[in-house]
XYZ file of C-alpha atoms in Angstrom:
612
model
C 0.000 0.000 0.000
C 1.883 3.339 -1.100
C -0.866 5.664 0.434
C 1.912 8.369 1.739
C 3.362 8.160 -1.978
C 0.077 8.648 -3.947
C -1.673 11.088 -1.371
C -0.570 14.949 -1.362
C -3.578 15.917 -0.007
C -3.323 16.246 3.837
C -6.568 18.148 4.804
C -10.464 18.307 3.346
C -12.430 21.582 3.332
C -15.882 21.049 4.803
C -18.520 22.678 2.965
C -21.031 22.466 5.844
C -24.721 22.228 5.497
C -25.206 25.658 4.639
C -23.012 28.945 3.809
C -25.794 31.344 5.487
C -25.456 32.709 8.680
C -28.844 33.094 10.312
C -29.509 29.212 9.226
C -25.893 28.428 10.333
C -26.984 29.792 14.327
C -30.588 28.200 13.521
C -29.032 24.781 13.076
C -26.410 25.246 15.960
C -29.399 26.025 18.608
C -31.873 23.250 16.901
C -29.192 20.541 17.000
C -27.655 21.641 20.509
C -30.752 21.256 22.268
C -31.890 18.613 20.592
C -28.632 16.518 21.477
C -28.695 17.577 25.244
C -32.629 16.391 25.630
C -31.718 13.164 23.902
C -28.556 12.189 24.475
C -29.494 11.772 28.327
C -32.429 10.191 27.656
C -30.508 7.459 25.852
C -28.116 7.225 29.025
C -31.140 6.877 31.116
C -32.705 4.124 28.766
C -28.997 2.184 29.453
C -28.914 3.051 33.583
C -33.352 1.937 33.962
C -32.508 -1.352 31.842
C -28.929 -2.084 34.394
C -30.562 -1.171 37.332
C -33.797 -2.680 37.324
C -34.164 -6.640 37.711
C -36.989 -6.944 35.726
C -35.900 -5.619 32.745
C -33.631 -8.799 32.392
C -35.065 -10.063 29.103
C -33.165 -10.518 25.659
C -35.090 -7.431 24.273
C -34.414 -5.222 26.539
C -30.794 -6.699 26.655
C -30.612 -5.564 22.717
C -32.316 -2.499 23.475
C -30.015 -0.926 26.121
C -26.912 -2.092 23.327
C -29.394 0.028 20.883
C -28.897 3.285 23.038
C -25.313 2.234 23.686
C -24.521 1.946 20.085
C -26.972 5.088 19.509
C -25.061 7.371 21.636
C -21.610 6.467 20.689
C -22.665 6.602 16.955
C -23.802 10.497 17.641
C -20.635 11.379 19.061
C -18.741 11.076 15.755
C -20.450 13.427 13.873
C -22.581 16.174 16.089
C -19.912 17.387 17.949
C -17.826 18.615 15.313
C -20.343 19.957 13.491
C -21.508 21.896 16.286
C -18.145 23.640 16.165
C -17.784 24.011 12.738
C -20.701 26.106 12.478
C -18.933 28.778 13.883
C -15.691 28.426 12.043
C -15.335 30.041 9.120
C -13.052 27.413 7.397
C -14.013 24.149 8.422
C -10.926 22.095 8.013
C -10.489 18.185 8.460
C -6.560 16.522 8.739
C -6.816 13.604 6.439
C -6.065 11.174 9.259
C -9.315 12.189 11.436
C -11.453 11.809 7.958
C -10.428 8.602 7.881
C -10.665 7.450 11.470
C -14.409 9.962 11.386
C -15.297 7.380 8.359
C -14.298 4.306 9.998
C -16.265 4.285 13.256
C -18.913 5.986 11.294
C -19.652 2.703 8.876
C -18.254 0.472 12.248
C -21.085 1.819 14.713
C -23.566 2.203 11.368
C -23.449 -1.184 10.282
C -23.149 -2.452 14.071
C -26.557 -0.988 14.471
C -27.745 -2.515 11.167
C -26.756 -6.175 12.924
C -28.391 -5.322 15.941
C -31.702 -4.710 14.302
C -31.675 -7.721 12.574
C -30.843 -9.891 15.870
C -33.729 -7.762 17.238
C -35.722 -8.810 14.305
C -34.678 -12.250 15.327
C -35.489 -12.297 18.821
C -39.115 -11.160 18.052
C -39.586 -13.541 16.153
C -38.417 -16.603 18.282
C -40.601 -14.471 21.002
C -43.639 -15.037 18.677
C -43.237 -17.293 16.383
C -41.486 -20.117 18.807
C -42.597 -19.181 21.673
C -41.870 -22.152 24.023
C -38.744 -22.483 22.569
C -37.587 -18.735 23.703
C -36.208 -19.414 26.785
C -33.444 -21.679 25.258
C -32.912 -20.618 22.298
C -32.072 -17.112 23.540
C -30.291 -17.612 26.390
C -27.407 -15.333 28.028
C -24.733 -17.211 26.099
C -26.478 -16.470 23.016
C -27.368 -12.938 23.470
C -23.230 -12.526 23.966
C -22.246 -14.428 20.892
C -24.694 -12.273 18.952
C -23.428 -9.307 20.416
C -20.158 -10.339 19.558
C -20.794 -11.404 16.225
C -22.554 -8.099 15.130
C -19.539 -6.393 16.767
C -17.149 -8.154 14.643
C -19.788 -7.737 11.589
C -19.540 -3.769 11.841
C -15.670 -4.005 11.911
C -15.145 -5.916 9.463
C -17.460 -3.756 6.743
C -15.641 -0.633 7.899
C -12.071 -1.963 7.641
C -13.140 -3.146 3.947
C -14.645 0.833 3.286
C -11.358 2.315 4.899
C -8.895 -0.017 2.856
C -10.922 1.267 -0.506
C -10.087 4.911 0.620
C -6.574 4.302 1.851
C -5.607 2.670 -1.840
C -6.646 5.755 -3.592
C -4.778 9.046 -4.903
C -5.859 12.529 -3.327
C -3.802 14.928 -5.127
C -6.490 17.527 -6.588
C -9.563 18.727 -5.299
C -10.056 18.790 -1.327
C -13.475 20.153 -0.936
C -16.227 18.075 0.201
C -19.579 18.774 0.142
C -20.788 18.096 3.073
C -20.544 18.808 7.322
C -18.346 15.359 7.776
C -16.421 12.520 5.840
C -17.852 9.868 4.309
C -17.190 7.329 1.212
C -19.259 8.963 -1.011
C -18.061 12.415 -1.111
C -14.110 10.898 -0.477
C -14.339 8.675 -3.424
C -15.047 11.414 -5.804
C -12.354 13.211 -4.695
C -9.576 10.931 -6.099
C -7.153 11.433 -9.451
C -8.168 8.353 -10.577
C -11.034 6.539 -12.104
C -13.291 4.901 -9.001
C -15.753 3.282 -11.059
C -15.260 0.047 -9.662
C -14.566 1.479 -6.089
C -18.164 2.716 -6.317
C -19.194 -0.632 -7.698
C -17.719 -2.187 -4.499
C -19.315 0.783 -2.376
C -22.647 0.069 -3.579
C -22.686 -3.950 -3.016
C -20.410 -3.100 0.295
C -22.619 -0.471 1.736
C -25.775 -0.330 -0.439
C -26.486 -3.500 -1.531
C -26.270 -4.911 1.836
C -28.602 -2.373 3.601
C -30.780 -3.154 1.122
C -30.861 -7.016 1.505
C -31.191 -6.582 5.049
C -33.943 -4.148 4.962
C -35.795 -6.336 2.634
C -35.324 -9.398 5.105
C -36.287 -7.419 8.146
C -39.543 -6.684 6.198
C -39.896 -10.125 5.793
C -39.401 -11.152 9.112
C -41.798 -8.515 10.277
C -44.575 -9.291 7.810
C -44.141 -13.218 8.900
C -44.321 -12.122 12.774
C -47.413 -9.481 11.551
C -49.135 -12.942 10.376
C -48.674 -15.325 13.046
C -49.631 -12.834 15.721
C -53.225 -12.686 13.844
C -54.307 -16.423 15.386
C -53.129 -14.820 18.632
C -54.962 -13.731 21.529
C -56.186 -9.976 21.774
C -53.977 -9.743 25.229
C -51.028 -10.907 23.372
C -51.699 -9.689 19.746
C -52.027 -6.242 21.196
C -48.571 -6.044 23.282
C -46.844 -7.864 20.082
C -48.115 -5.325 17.225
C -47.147 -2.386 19.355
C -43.789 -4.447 19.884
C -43.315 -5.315 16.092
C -44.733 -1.755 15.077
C -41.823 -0.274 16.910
C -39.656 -2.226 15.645
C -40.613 -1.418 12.278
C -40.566 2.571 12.634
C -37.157 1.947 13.862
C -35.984 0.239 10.487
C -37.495 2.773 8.318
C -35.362 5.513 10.451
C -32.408 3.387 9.951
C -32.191 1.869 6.832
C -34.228 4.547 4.780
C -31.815 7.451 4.517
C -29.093 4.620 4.320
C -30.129 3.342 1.497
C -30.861 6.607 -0.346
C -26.980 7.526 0.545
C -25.191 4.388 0.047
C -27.421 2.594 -3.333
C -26.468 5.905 -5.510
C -23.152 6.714 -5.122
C -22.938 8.126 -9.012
C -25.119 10.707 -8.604
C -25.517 14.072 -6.319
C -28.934 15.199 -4.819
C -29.767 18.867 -3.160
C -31.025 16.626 -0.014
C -28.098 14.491 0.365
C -26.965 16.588 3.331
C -30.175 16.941 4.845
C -30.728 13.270 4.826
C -27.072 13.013 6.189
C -27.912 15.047 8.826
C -31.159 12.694 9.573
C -28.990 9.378 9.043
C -25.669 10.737 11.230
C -27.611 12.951 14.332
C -31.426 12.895 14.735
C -32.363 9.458 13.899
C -29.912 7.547 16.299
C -31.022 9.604 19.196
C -34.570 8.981 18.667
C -34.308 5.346 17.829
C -33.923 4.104 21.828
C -36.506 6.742 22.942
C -38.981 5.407 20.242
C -38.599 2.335 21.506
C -39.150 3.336 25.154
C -41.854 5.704 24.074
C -44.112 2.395 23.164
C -42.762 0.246 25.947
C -44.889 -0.226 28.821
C -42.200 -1.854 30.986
C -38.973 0.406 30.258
C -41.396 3.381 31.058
C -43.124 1.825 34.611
C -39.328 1.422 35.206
C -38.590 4.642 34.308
C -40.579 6.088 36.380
C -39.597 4.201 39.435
C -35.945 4.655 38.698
C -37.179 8.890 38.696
C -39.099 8.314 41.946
C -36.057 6.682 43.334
C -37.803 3.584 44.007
C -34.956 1.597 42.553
C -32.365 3.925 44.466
C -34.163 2.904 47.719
C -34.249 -0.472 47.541
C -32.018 -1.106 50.119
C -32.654 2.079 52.476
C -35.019 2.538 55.360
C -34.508 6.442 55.138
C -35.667 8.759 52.586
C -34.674 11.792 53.282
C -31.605 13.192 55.361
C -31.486 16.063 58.237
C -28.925 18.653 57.592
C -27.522 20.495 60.656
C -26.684 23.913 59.266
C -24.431 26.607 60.390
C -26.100 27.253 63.622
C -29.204 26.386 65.975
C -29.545 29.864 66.815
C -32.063 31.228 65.495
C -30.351 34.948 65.474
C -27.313 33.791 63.838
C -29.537 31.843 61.344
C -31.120 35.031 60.392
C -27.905 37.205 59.915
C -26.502 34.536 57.590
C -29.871 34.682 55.516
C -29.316 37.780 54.589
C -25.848 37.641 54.095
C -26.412 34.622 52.331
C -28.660 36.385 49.869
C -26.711 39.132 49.178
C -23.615 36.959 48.469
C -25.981 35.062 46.341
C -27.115 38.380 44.180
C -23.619 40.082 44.034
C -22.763 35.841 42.686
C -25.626 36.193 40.121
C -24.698 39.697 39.205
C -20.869 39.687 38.920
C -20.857 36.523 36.877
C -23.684 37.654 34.568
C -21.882 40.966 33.919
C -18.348 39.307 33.421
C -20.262 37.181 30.266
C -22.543 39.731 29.139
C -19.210 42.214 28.882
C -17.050 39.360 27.163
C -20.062 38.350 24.835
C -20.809 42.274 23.953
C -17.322 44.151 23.876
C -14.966 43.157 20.657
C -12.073 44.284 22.624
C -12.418 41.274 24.934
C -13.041 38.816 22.252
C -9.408 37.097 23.096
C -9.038 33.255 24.560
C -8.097 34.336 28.105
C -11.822 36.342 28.039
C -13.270 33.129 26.890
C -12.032 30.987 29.230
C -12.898 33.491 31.748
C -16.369 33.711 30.536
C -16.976 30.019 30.764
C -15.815 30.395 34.135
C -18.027 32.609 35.489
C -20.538 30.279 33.919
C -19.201 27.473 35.990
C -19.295 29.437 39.280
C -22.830 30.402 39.000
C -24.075 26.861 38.414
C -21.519 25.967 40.816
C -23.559 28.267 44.085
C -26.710 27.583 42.394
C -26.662 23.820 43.294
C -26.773 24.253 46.646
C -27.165 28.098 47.785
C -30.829 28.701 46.930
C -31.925 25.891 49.356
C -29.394 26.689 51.898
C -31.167 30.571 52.273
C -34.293 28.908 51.913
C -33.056 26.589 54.605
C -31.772 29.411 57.246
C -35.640 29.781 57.966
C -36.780 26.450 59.028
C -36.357 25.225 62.144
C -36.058 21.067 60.078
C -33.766 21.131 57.317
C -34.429 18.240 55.282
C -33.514 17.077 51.872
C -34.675 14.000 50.279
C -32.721 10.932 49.607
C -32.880 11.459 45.377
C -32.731 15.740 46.088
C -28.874 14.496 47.907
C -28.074 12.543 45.143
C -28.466 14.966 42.658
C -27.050 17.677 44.630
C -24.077 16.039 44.908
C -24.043 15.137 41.561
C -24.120 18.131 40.012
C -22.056 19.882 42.930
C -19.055 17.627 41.592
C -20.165 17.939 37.918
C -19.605 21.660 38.164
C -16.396 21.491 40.045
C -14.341 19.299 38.259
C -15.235 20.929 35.402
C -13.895 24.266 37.126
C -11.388 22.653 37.730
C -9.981 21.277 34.214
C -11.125 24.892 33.276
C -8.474 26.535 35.378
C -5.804 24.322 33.731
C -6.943 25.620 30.403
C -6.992 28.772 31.402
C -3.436 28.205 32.639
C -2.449 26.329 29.539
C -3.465 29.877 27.789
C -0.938 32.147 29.833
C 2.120 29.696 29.303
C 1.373 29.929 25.653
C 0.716 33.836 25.815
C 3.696 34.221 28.117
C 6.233 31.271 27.126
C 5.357 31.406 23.146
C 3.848 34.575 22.328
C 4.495 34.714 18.552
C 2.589 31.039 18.601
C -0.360 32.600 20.520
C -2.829 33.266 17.586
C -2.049 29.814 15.915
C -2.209 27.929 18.625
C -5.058 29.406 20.760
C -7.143 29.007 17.864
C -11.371 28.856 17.683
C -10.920 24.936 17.882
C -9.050 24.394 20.471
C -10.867 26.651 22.421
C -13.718 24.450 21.559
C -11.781 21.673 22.503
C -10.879 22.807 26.050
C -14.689 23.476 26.636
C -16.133 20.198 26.085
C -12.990 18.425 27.583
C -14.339 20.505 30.702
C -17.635 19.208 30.689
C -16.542 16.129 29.868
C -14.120 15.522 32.886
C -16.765 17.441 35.298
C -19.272 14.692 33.539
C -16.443 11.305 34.142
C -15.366 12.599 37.609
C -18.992 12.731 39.278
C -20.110 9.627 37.635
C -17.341 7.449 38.197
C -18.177 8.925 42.469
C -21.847 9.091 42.047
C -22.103 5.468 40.265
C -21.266 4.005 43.740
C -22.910 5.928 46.177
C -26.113 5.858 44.327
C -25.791 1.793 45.702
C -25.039 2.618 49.671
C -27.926 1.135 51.752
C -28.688 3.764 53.969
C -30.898 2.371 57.268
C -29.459 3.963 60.301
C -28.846 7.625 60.881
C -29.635 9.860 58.707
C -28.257 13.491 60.163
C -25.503 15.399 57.887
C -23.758 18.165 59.715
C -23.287 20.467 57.233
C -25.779 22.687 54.902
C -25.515 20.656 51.853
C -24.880 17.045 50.985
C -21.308 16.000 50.160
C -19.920 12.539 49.282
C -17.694 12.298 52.889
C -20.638 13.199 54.882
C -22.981 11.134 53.198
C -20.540 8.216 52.668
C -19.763 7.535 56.286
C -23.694 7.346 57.058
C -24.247 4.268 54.567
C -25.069 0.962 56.918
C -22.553 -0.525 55.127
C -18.366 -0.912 55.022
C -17.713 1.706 53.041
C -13.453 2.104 53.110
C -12.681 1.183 49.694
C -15.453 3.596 48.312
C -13.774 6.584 50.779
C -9.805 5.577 49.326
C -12.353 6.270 46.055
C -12.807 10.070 46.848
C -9.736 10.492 47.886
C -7.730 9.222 44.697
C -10.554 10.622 42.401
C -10.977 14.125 44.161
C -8.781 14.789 46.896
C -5.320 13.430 44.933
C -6.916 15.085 41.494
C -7.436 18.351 42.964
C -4.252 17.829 45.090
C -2.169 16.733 41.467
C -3.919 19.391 39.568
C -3.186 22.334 42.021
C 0.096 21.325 42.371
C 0.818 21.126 38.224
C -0.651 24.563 38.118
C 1.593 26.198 40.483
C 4.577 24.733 38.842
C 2.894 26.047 35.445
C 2.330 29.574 37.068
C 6.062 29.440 38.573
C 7.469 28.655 35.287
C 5.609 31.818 33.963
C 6.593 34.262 36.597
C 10.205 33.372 36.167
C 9.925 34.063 32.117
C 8.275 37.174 32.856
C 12.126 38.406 34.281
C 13.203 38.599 30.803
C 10.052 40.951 29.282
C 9.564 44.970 29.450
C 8.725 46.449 32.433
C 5.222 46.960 30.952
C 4.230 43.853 29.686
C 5.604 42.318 33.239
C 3.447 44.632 34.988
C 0.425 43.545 33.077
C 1.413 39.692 33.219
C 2.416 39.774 36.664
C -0.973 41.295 37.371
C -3.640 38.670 35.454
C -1.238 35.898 36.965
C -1.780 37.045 40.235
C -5.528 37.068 39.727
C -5.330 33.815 38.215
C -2.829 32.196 41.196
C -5.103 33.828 44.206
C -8.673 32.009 41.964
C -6.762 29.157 42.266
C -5.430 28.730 45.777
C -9.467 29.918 46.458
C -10.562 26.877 44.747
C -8.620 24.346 45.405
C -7.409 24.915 49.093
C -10.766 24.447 50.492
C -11.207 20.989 48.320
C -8.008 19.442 49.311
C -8.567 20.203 52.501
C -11.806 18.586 52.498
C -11.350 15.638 49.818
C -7.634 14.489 50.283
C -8.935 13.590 54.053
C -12.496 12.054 54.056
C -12.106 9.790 56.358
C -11.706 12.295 59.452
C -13.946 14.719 60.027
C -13.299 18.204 61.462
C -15.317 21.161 62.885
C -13.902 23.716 60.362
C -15.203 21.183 57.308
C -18.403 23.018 57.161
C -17.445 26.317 56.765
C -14.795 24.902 53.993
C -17.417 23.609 51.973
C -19.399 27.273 52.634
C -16.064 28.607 51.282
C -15.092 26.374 47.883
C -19.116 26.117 47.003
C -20.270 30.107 47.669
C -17.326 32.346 48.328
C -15.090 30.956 46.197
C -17.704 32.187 42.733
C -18.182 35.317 44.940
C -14.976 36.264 45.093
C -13.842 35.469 41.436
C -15.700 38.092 39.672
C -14.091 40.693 41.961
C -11.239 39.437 41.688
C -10.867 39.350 38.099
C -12.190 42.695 37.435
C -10.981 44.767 40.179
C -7.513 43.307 38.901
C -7.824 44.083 34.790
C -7.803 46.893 33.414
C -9.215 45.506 29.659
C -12.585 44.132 31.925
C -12.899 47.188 34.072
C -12.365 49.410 30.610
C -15.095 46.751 28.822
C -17.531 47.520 31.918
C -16.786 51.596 31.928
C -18.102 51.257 28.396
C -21.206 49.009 28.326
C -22.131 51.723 31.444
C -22.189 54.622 29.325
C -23.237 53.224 26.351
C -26.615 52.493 28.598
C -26.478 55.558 30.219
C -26.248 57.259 26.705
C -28.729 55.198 24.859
């Protein structure tokens, strides 16, 4: 194979869905929401199917690999395309078109298996019914799992070897929002006739087959059920009817891709866009939609019914601050008024960065998501604390502590990855300035945004995922105004050691690694600084020392409190006031009252108010 001899191309040019603007920020917002309704839901559809004991059948076995397979096959196209609506030259390295078209056609055709297995467990279901039990057993559900697995890889590594063999050394431009065979083919300085040929019976020809033989399999199923029962008849046409929507969704804009390859059509990328984003997110929610027992389990699972199988208590006392009822009322109003000036100094950091050109930079970016981060951050927990400073019994439920802790750590480790980036931008400003613009580009902006969510998202799962289990049956008082993992941890009626060593290693020795990297980082920076202007040291010396002090805020309090979990101590309370309300307090102030660009930025949106 002499692919590095025949191919000078190196990158495609995207050509997106569309060149207009307006319909550009349409799609964005359309797509965006869309994919953060869904994509849960699918997660959800996997978690209700693990958790619950009754949902232990072959189909819903298949279906919970459906919203598996689902999920990761969104993930190779919608995120990119996200960002490349708001890049003006959407630009592909011809390495990640390749690897984007492999687990494409690997998690597409993967999906194509599984629907026929599903196709063939409903029909064993109806059509041999007292032979079910055996013939689709565990070991049999596996080996088909396997097989369709090995099926998907197998058609994508022959679809990647037909694009490795071929010439790019013309055109790079492809007409559409991601790679695929079609559009790469055409690009080649050669003839690809017969590469097309071998497309079409590769791709096309074999969705085609299999959609045909799925209709068959349905229609047979459709037949039998008639001489059925009206009991059972009913619960297996809804079954089969679902079954058959989801096949249509599939295999419909599949075939109209894959069966053509010769010829170009005006609604080739909308159909993409169908085939690679909304379909496989709706497929697993159809399903669940018209399933009786996935949505009574739902709904337990929502109730917490599931989460308190193994717990006598369902709801937990929380101490407070104070039992005085004086002191109780001078911290609600302080309280509040922290919680405003929060709400207020992080709204006006974004609005200023959003509004004023002069801060459109990555350091005002970062900051911007920031300030994001700290007011979800205090709104997990603050609004309930105030709320809580005038009761005499604070309570929270047992689900209302699971979530608050969930989203308590969601937020903060993805503060936390989002103070490395921001980090990560004054080396490079600092260390490399005449590399700055190149390499602090749109993308990898993007990039450092969703890695943030996505460690916030991995770091309270892999925590949460285990305490969601604890029995809980004994005591059920938490001294502090919130629920945290230590606290709530040592109150499980169970030996819970191992999951403590847990928080340490996955937040204490994180945030203790993390905070440790970044005052190297910062160190490394001061000491370059020695060899700049006066100036331009004056100005670096004073964002660092913004960003140092945000840092030692935020992470001081959590090492403290994470790196030891298995002692407690009477000044853990007010640490956790600290890291989860001061901490966004203070960063706004500090920020602004220490740079001159934001205070300038905020002179200016003033009078532009007061003048309008």
């Amino acid at each position: 194979m002499e692919t590095k001899n025949s191919t000078v191309v190196t990158e495609f040019v995207l050509l997106g869905l569309t060149q207009s603007q307006d319909a550009q920020l349409l799609v964005f917002v359309l797509v965006l929401i869309y994919y953060l309704v869904i994509l849960p839901g699918n997660f959800l559809i996997i978690f209700t199917i693990r958790s619950d004991p009754g949902l232990n059948a072959p189909l819903y076995f298949f279906l919970g690999n459906l919203a598996f397979l689902d999920a990761s096959y969104s993930f190779i196209v919608a995120p990119r395309m996200l960002v490349d609506l708001f890049s003006e030259k959407k630009i592909i390295s011809y390495r990640c078109c390749i690897t984007q078209l492999f687990f494409l056609h690997f998690l597409g055709v993967g999906e194509m298996f599984l629907l026929v297995v599903m196709a063939f467990d409903r029909y064993t279901a109806i059509c041999r019914p007292l032979h079910y039990s055996t013939t689709m057993n565990l070991r049999v559900c596996y080996a088909l799992l396997l097989a369709l697995w090995l099926g998907g890889f197998a058609h994508s590594i022959v679809q990647v070897a037909l694009i490795l063999h071929l010439p790019f050394c013309g055109p790079n431009q492809l007409d559409n929002f991601f790679c695929d065979v079609p559009q790469v083919i055409k690009l080649a300085c050669t003839d690809t006739f017969v590469v097309e040929l071998l497309m079409v019976s590769n791709s096309g020809l074999l969705t085609v087959l299999c959609f045909l033989g799925l209709l068959s399999s349905y229609a047979v199923i459709l037949c039998r059920v008639r001489g059925q029962p009206s009991e059972g008849k009913k619960k297996a046409l809804s079954t089969c009817t679902t079954h058959i929507i989801i096949v249509f969704l599939m295999f419909g804009p599949a075939i109209f891709i894959y069966t053509r390859p010769f010829q170009a059509f005006s609604a080739d990328k909308v159909v993409a866009l169908f085939h690679t984003v909304i379909f496989p997110l709706m497929n697993p929610v159809i399903y669940t939609l018209r399933n009786r027992e996935v949505k009574a389990s739902m709904r337990k699972l929502l109730k917490m019914d599931i989460l308190n199988k193994n717990s006598n208590i369902s709801e937990f006392i929380l101490l407070g601050l104070s039992s005085s009822q004086e002191i109780q009322l001078c911290f609600f109003v302080t309280f509040i008024l922290v919680y405003a000036a929060i709400i207020a100094g992080n709204l006006l950091i974004m609005i200023s960065v959003m509004s004023d050109h002069h801060l459109h930079s990555p350091m005002y970016f970062l900051l911007a998501n920031l300030s994001f981060f700290d007011l979800c951050l205090s709104s997990v927990a603050t609004p309930k604390v105030i709320s809580d400073f005038l009761r005499k019994r604070k309570t929270i439920l047992l689900w209302g502590c699971m979530v608050q802790m969930f989203f308590m750590h969601f937020f903060g480790g993805g503060e936390m990855s989002l103070l490395i980036a921001m980090a990560i931008d004054r080396y490079i400003a600092i260390c490399k300035p005449l590399h700055y613009k190149t390499i602090m580009n749109h993308r990898v902006l993007t990039v450092f945004l969703l890695l943030s969510w996505a460690v916030g998202l991995i770091h309270t799962t892999s925590q949460m995922v285990f305490t969601v289990g604890l029995p809980f049956c004994g005591p059920n008082v938490v001294d502090s105004i919130f629920c945290d993992l230590p606290l709530v941890i040592k109150l499980a009626c169970t030996e819970t050691y191992n999951l403590e060593l847990l928080v340490i290693a996955d937040s204490g020795l994180l945030s203790l690694v993390c905070f440790i990297l970044l005052l190297i980082s910062y160190t490394i920076m001061l000491v370059t600084l020695w060899q700049h202007s006066l100036s331009a040291s004056s100005k670096a010396l004073s964002t660092l020392s913004a960003h140092i002090t945000v840092v030692t805020l935020f992470f001081g309090p959590g090492i403290f409190i994470y790196a030891f979990p298995l002692n407690s101590y009477s000044v853990d309370k007010f640490l956790s006031v600290f890291y989860s309300i001061i901490t966004p307090f203070l960063n706004p102030i500090i920020y602004t009252l220490r740079n001159q660009e934001m205070k300038a930025a905020i002179k200016r949106m003033r009078s532009q108010h007061i003048g309008s």
